[in-house]
Tab-separated table of C-alpha atoms and ligand atoms in Angstrom:
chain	number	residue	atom	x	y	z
R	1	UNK	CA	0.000	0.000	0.000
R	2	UNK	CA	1.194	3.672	-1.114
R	3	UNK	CA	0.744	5.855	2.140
R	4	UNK	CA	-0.784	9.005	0.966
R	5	UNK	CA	-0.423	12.324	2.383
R	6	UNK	CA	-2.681	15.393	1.439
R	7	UNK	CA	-2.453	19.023	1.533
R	8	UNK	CA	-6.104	21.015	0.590
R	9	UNK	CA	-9.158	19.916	1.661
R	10	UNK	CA	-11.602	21.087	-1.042
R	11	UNK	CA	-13.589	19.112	-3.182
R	12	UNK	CA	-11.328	17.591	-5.824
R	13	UNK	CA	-9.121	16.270	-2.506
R	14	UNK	CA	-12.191	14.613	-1.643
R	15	UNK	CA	-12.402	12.949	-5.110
R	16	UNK	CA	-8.736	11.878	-5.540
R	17	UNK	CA	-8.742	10.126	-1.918
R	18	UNK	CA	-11.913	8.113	-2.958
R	19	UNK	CA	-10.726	7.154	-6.158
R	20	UNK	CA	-7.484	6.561	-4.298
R	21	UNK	CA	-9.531	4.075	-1.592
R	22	UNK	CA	-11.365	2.636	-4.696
R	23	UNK	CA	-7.880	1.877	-6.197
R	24	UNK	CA	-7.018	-0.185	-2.930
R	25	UNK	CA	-3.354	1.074	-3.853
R	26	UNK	CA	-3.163	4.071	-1.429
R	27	UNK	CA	-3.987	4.251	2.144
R	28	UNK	CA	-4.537	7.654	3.691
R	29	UNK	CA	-2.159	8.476	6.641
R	30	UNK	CA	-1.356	11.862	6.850
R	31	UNK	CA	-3.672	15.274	6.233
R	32	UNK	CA	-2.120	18.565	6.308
R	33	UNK	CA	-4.849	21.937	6.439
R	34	UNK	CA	-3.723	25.352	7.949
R	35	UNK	CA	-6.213	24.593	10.824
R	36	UNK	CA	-5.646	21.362	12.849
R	37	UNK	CA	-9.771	21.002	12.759
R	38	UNK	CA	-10.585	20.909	9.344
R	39	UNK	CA	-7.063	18.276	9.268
R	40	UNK	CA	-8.909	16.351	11.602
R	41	UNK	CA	-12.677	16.438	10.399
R	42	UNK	CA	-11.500	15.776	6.543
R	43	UNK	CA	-8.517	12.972	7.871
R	44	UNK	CA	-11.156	10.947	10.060
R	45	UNK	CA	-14.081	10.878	7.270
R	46	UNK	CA	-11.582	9.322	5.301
R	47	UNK	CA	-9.218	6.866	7.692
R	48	UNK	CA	-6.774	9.122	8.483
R	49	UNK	CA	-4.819	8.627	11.393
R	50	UNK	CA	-2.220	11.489	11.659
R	51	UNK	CA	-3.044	15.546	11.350
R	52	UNK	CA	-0.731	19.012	10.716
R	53	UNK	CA	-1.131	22.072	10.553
R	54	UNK	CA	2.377	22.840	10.092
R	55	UNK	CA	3.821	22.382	6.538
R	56	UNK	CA	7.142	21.664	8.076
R	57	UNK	CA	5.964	19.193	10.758
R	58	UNK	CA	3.459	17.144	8.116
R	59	UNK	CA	6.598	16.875	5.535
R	60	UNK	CA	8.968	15.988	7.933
R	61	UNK	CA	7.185	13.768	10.511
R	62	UNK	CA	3.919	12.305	8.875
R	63	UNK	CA	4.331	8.991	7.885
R	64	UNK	CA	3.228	8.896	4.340
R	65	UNK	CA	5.750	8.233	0.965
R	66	UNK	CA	3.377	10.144	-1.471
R	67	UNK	CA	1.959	13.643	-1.076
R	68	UNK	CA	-1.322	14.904	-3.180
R	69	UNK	CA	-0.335	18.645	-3.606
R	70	UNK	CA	-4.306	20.451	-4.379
R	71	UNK	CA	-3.684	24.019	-3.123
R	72	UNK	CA	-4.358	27.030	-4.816
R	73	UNK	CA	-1.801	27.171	-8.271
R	74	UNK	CA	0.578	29.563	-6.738
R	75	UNK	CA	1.838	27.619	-3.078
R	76	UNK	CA	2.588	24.620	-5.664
R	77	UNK	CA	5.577	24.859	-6.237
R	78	UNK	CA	7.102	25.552	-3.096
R	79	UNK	CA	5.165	22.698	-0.977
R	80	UNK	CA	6.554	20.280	-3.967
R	81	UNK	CA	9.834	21.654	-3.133
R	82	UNK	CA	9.428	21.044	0.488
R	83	UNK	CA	7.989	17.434	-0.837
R	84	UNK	CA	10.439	15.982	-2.994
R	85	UNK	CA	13.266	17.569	0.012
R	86	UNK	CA	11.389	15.207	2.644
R	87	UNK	CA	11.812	11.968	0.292
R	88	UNK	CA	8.278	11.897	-0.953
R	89	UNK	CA	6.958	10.828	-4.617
R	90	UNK	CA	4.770	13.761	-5.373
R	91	UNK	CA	1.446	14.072	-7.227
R	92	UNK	CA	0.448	17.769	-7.830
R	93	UNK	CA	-2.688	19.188	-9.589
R	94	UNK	CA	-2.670	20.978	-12.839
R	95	UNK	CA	-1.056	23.272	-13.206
R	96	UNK	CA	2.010	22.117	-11.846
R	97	UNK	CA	3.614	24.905	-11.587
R	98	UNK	CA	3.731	28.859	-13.006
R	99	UNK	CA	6.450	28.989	-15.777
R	100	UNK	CA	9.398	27.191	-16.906
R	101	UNK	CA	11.705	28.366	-13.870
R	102	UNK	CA	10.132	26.688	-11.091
R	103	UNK	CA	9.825	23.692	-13.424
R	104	UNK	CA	13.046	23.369	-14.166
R	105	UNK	CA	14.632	23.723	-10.469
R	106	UNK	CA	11.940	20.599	-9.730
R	107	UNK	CA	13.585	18.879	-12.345
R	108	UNK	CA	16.920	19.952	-11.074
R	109	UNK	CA	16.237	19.047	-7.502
R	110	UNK	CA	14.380	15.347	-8.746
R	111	UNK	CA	17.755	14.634	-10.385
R	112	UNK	CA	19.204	14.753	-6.644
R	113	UNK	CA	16.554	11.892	-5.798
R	114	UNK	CA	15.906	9.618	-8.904
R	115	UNK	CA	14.401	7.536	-6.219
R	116	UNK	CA	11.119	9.712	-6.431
R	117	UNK	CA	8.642	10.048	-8.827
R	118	UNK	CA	6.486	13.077	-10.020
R	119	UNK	CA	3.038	13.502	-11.306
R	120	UNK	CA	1.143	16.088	-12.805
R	121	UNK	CA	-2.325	15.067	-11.877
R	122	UNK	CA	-3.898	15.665	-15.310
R	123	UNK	CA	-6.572	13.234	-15.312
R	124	UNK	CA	-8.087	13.530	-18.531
R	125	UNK	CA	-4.541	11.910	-21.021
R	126	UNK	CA	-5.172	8.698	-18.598
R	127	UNK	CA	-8.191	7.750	-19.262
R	128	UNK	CA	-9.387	5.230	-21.869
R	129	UNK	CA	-11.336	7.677	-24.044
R	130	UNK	CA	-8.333	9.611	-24.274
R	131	UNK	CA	-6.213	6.196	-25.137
R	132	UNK	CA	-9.110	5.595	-27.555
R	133	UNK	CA	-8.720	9.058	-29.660
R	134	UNK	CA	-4.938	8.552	-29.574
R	135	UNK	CA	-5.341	5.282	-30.906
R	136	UNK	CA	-7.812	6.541	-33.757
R	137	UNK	CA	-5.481	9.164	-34.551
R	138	UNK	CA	-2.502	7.217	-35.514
R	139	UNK	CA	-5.209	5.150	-37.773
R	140	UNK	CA	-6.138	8.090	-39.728
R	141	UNK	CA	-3.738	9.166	-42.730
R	142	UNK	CA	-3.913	13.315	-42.704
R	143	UNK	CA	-4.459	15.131	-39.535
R	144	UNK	CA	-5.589	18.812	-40.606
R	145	UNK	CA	-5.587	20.409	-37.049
R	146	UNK	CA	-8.365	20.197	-34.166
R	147	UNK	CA	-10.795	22.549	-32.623
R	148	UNK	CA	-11.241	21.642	-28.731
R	149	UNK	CA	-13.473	23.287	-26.252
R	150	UNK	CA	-14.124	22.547	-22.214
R	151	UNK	CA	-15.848	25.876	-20.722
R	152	UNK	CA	-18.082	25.051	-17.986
R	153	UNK	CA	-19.339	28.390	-15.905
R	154	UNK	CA	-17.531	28.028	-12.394
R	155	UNK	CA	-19.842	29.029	-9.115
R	156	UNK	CA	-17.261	30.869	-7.976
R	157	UNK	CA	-18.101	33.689	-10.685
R	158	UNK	CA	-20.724	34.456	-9.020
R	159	UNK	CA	-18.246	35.412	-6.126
R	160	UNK	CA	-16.293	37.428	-8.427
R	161	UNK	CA	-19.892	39.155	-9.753
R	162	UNK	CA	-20.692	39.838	-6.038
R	163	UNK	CA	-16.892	41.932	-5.579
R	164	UNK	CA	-15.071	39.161	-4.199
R	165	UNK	CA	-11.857	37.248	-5.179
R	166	UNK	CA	-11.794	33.571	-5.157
R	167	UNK	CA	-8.195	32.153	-5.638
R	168	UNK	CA	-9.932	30.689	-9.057
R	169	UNK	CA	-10.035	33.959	-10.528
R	170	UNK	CA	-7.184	35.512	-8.570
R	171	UNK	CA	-3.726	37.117	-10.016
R	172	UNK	CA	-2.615	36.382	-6.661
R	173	UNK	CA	-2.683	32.965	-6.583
R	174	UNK	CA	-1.712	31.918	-10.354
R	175	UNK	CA	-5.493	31.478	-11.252
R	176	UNK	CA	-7.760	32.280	-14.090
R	177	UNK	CA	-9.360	30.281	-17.023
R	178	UNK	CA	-6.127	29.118	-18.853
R	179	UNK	CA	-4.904	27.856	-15.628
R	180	UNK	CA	-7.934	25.991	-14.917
R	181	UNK	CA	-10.242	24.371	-17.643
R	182	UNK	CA	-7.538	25.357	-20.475
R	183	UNK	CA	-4.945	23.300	-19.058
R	184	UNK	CA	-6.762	19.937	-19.903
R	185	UNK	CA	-7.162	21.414	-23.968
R	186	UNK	CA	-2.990	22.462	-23.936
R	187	UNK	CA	-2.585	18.403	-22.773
R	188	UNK	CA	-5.090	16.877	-24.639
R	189	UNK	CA	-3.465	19.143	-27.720
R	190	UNK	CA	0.121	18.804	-26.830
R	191	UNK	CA	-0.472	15.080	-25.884
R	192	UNK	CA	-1.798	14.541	-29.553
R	193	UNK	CA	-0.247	16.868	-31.970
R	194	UNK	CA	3.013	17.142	-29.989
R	195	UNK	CA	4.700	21.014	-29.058
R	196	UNK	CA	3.400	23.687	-31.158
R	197	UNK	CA	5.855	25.824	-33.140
R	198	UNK	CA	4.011	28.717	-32.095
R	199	UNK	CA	1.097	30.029	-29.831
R	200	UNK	CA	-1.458	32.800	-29.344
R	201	UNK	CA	-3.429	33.585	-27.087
R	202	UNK	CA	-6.293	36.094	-27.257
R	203	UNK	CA	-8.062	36.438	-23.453
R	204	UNK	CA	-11.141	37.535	-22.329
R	205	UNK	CA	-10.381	39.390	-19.016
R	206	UNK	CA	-12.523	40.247	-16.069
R	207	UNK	CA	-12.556	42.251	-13.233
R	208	UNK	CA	-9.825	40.011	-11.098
R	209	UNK	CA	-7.739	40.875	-14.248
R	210	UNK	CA	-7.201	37.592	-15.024
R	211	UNK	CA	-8.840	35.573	-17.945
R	212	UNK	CA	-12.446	34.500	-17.558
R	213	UNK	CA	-12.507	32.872	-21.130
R	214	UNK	CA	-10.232	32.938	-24.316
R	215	UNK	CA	-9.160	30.999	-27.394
R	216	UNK	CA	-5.980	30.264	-28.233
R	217	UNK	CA	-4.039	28.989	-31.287
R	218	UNK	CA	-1.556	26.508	-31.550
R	219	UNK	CA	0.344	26.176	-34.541
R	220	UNK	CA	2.065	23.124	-36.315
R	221	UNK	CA	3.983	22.950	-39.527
R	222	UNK	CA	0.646	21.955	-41.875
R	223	UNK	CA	-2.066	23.042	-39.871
R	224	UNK	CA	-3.492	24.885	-36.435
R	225	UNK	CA	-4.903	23.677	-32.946
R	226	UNK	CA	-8.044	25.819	-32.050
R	227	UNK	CA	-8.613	25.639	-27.897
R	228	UNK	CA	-11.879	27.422	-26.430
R	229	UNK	CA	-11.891	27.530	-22.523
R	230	UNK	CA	-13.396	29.464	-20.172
R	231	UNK	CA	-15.243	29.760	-16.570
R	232	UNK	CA	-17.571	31.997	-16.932
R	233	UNK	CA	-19.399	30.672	-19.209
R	234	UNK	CA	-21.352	27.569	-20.246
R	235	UNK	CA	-20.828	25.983	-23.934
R	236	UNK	CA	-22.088	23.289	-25.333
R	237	UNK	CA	-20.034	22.985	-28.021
R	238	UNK	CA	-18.378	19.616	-29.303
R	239	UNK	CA	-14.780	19.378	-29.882
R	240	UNK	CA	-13.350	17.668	-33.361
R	241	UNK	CA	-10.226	16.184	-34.854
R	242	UNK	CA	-9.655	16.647	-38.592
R	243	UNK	CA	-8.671	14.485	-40.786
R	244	UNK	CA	-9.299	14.658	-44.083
R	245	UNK	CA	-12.590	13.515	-45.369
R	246	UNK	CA	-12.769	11.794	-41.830
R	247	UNK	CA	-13.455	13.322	-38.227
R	248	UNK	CA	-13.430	12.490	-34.626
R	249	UNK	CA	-16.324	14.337	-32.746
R	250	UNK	CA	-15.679	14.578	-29.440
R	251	UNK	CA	-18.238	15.406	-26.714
R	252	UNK	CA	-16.155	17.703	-24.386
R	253	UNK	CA	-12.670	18.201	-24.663
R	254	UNK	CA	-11.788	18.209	-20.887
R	255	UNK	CA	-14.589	15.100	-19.641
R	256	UNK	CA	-14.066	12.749	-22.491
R	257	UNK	CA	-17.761	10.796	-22.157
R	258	UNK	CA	-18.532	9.894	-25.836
R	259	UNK	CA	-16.040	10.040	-29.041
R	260	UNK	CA	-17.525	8.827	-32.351
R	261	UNK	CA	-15.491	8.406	-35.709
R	262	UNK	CA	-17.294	9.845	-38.675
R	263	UNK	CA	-15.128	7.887	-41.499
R	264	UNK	CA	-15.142	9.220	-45.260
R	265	UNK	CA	-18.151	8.492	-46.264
R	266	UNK	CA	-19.925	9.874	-43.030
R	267	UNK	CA	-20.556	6.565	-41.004
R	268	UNK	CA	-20.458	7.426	-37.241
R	269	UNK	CA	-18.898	4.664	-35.512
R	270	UNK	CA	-18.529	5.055	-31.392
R	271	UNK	CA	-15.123	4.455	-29.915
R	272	UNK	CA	-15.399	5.587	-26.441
R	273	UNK	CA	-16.884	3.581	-23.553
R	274	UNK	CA	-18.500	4.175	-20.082
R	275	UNK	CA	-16.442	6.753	-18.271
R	276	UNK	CA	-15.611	5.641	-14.905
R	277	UNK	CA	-17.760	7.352	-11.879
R	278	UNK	CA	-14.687	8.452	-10.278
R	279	UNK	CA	-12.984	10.448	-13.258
R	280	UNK	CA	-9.518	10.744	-11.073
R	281	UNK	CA	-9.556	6.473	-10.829
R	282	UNK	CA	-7.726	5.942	-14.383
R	283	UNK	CA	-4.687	8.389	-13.708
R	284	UNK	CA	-4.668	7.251	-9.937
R	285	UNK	CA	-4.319	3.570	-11.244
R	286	UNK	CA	-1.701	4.467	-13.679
R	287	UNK	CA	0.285	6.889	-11.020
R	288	UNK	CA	0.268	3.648	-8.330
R	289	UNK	CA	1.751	1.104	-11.189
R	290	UNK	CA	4.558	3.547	-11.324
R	291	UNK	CA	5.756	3.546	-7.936
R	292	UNK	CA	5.126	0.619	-7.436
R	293	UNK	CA	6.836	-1.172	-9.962
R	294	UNK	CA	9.320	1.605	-11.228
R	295	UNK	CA	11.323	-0.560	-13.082
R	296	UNK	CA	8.846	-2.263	-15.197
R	297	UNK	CA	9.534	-0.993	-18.926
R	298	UNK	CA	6.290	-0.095	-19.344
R	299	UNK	CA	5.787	1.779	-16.423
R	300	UNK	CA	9.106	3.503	-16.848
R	301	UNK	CA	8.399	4.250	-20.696
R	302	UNK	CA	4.786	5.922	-19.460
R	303	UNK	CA	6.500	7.729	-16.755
R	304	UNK	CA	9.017	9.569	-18.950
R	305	UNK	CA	6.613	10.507	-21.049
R	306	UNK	CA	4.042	12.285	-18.649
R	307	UNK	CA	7.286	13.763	-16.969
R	308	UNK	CA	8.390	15.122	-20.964
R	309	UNK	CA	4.425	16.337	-21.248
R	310	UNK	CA	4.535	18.128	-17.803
R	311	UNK	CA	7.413	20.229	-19.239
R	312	UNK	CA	6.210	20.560	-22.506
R	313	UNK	CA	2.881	22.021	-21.362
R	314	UNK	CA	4.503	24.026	-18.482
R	315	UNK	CA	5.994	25.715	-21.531
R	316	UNK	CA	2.973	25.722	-23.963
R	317	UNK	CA	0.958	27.203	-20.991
R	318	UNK	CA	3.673	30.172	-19.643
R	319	UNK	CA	3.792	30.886	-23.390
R	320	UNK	CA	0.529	31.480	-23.890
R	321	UNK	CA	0.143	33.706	-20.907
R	322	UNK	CA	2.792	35.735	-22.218
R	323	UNK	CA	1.231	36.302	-25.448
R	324	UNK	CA	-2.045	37.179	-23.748
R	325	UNK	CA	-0.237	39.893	-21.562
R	326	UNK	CA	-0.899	37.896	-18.078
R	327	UNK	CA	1.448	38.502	-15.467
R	328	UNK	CA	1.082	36.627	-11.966
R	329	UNK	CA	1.163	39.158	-8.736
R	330	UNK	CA	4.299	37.269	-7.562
R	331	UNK	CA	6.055	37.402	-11.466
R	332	UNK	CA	6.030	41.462	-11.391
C	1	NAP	N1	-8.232	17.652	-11.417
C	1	NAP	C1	-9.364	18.313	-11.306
C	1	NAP	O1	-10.411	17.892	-11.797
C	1	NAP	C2	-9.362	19.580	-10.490
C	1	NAP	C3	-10.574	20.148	-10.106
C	1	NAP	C4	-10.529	21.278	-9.281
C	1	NAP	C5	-9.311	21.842	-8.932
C	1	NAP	N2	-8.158	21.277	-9.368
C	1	NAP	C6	-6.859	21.839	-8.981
C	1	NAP	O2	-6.702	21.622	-7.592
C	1	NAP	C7	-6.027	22.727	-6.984
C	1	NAP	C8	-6.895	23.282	-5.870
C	1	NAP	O3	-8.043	23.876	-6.441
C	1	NAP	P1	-9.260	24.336	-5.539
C	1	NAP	O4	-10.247	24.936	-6.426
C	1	NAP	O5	-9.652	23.259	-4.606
C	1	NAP	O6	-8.508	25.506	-4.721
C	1	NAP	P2	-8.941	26.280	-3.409
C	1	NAP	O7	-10.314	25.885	-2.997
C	1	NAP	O8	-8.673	27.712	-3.613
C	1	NAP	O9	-7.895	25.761	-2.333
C	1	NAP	C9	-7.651	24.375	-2.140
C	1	NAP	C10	-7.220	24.149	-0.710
C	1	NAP	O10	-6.081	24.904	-0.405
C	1	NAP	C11	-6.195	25.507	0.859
C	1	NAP	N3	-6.221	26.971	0.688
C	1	NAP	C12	-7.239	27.744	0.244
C	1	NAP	N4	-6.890	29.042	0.252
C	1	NAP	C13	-5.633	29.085	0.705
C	1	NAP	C14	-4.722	30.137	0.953
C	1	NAP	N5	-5.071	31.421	0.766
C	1	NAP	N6	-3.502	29.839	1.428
C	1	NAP	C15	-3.149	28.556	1.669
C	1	NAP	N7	-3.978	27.496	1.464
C	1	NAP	C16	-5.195	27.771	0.975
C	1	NAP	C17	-7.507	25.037	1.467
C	1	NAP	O11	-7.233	23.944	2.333
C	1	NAP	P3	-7.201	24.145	3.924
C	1	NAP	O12	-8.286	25.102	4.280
C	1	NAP	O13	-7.434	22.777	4.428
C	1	NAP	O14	-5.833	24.664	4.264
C	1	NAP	C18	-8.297	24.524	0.274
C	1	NAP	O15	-9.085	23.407	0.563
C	1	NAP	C19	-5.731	23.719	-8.099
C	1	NAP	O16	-4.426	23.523	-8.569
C	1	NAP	C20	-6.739	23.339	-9.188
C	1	NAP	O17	-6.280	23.656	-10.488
C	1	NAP	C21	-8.166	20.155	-10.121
């Protein structure tokens, strides 16, 4: 059993223990919150046995091997720092981390412990769907580009319409649509069509001064990348792969449910299946084969190349920003 550690105690924490538990890989030990309360009420719901509310205490004396890093985008990189420093394997959400200099000191400072792993938790390139448009993909011929859309209007705006400032939507804390929703279209985009040569992004700011929706381009040597995200909005748009009498509809480019194949002649054949009810079960399955079993080819092919995507979209992501003229409170 992986002994799991957890710092944020929101929703989506709540999800990736239970898929965690439903994985029977991980066992919760160790719950970190800035009050010792919420540690406890969140830890003992879920089997915890050991609660901080001291950073420095829960890396250094909880008993856990693997830490679950879901705290608002900006304290990322520092509690992974603080992680990988105490010996742990580290799982953080999307985004990782704010631009290409914290990334690379992580990779700098993993080099100093090759015994640990790290995972970007970006659940939708595990799941089968995914696999099953990847696999399509290579199938078809031509690939003429992609238009790929995931904006889903976030309760919080309504906190933001009322004059407050939810991390979400904050400067402060490395937030805003691009960093949410449109990190799932840059992987499923970089995942498939590899690094664009170039990027632009063209934002839709609000109040927060951050980026409530945009669209940005991607472009490839024959042919562009469309992405639409946003929070503060609802669309109901599908997402598409072109090929090049032949397409790949796709219901919603960051919760894969249904993907049909429309060949040349306009046939609709469905490739996806059931989605799992826990959506954070496939990439929690495929981060416990890797620490378990390290040295498995497979596992250590797989791991490379979500470590090479973590970087690449790092990069994809802090170069969009810059073309859309957002700057972070802490980058000034
Ligand atoms: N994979 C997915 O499907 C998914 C979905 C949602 C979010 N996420 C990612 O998960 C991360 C957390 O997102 P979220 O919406 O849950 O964020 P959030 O509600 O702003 O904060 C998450 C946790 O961090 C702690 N926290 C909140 N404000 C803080 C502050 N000012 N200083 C220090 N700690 C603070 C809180 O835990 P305590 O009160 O216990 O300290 C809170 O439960 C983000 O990186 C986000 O992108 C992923």
């Amino acid at each position: 059993m992986i002994k799991l550690g957890i710092i944020g105690t929101n929703w989506i924490t709540q999800q990736f223990v239970e898929a965690a538990a439903s994985s029977e890989q991980f066992e919760l030990t160790s719950v970190y919150s800035r009050r010792l309360e919420t540690a406890e009420a969140f830890g003992q719901k879920n089997g915890a046995q050991e609660f901080f509310s001291n950073l420095d205490d829960f890396f250094n004396n909880g008993t856990f091997n693997t830490v679950y890093i879901a705290s608002p985008n900006s304290l990322h990189y520092e509690q992974a720092v603080m992680g990988i420093k105490a010996g742990k394997h580290i799982i953080v959400e999307k985004p990782a981390f704010e631009n290409q200099r914290q990334m690379e000191a992580i990779m700098e400072l993993l080099k100093t412990h090759p015994e640990l792993k790290y995972f970007e938790a970006a659940r939708n390139i595990h799941t089968p769907n995914f696999h099953a448009i990847e696999a399509q993909i290579k199938k078809m011929p031509v690939i003429q580009g992609a238009t790929l859309t995931y904006m889903k209007y976030s309760s919080r705006y309504d906190n933001v319409l009322a004059g407050e400032e939810p991390n979400v939507f904050s400067r402060h804390f490395a937030g805003g649509a691009l960093q949410d929703l449109g990190v799932y279209t840059v992987y499923d985009a970089v995942t498939l069509f590899g690094v664009p040569e170039d990027v632009a992004y063209y934002p839709q700011l609000i109040r927060t001064r951050v980026d409530g929706k945009g669209t940005a381009v991607l472009s490839y040597d024959e042919y562009d990348v469309t992405l639409n995200f946003g929070k503060i909005v609802n669309s109901h748009m599908v997402s598409e792969v072109y090929g090049l009498k032949d397409t790949i509809v796709i219901d919603d480019a960051g919760e894969i449910s249904n993907v049909d194949y429309f060949d040349e002649a306009g046939e609709k054949q469905t490739i996806s299946q059931p989605v799992t009810d826990n959506p954070m079960l496939p990439e929690v399955l495929d981060f416990a084969r890797v620490i378990n079993d390290p040295d498995n080819p497979d596992n250590h092919r797989d791991y490379q190349r979500w470590l090479n995507l973590s970087v690449q979209v790092n990069k994809v992501l802090f170069n969009l920003r810059q073309s859309g003229k957002i700057v972070f409170t802490d980058e000034k």
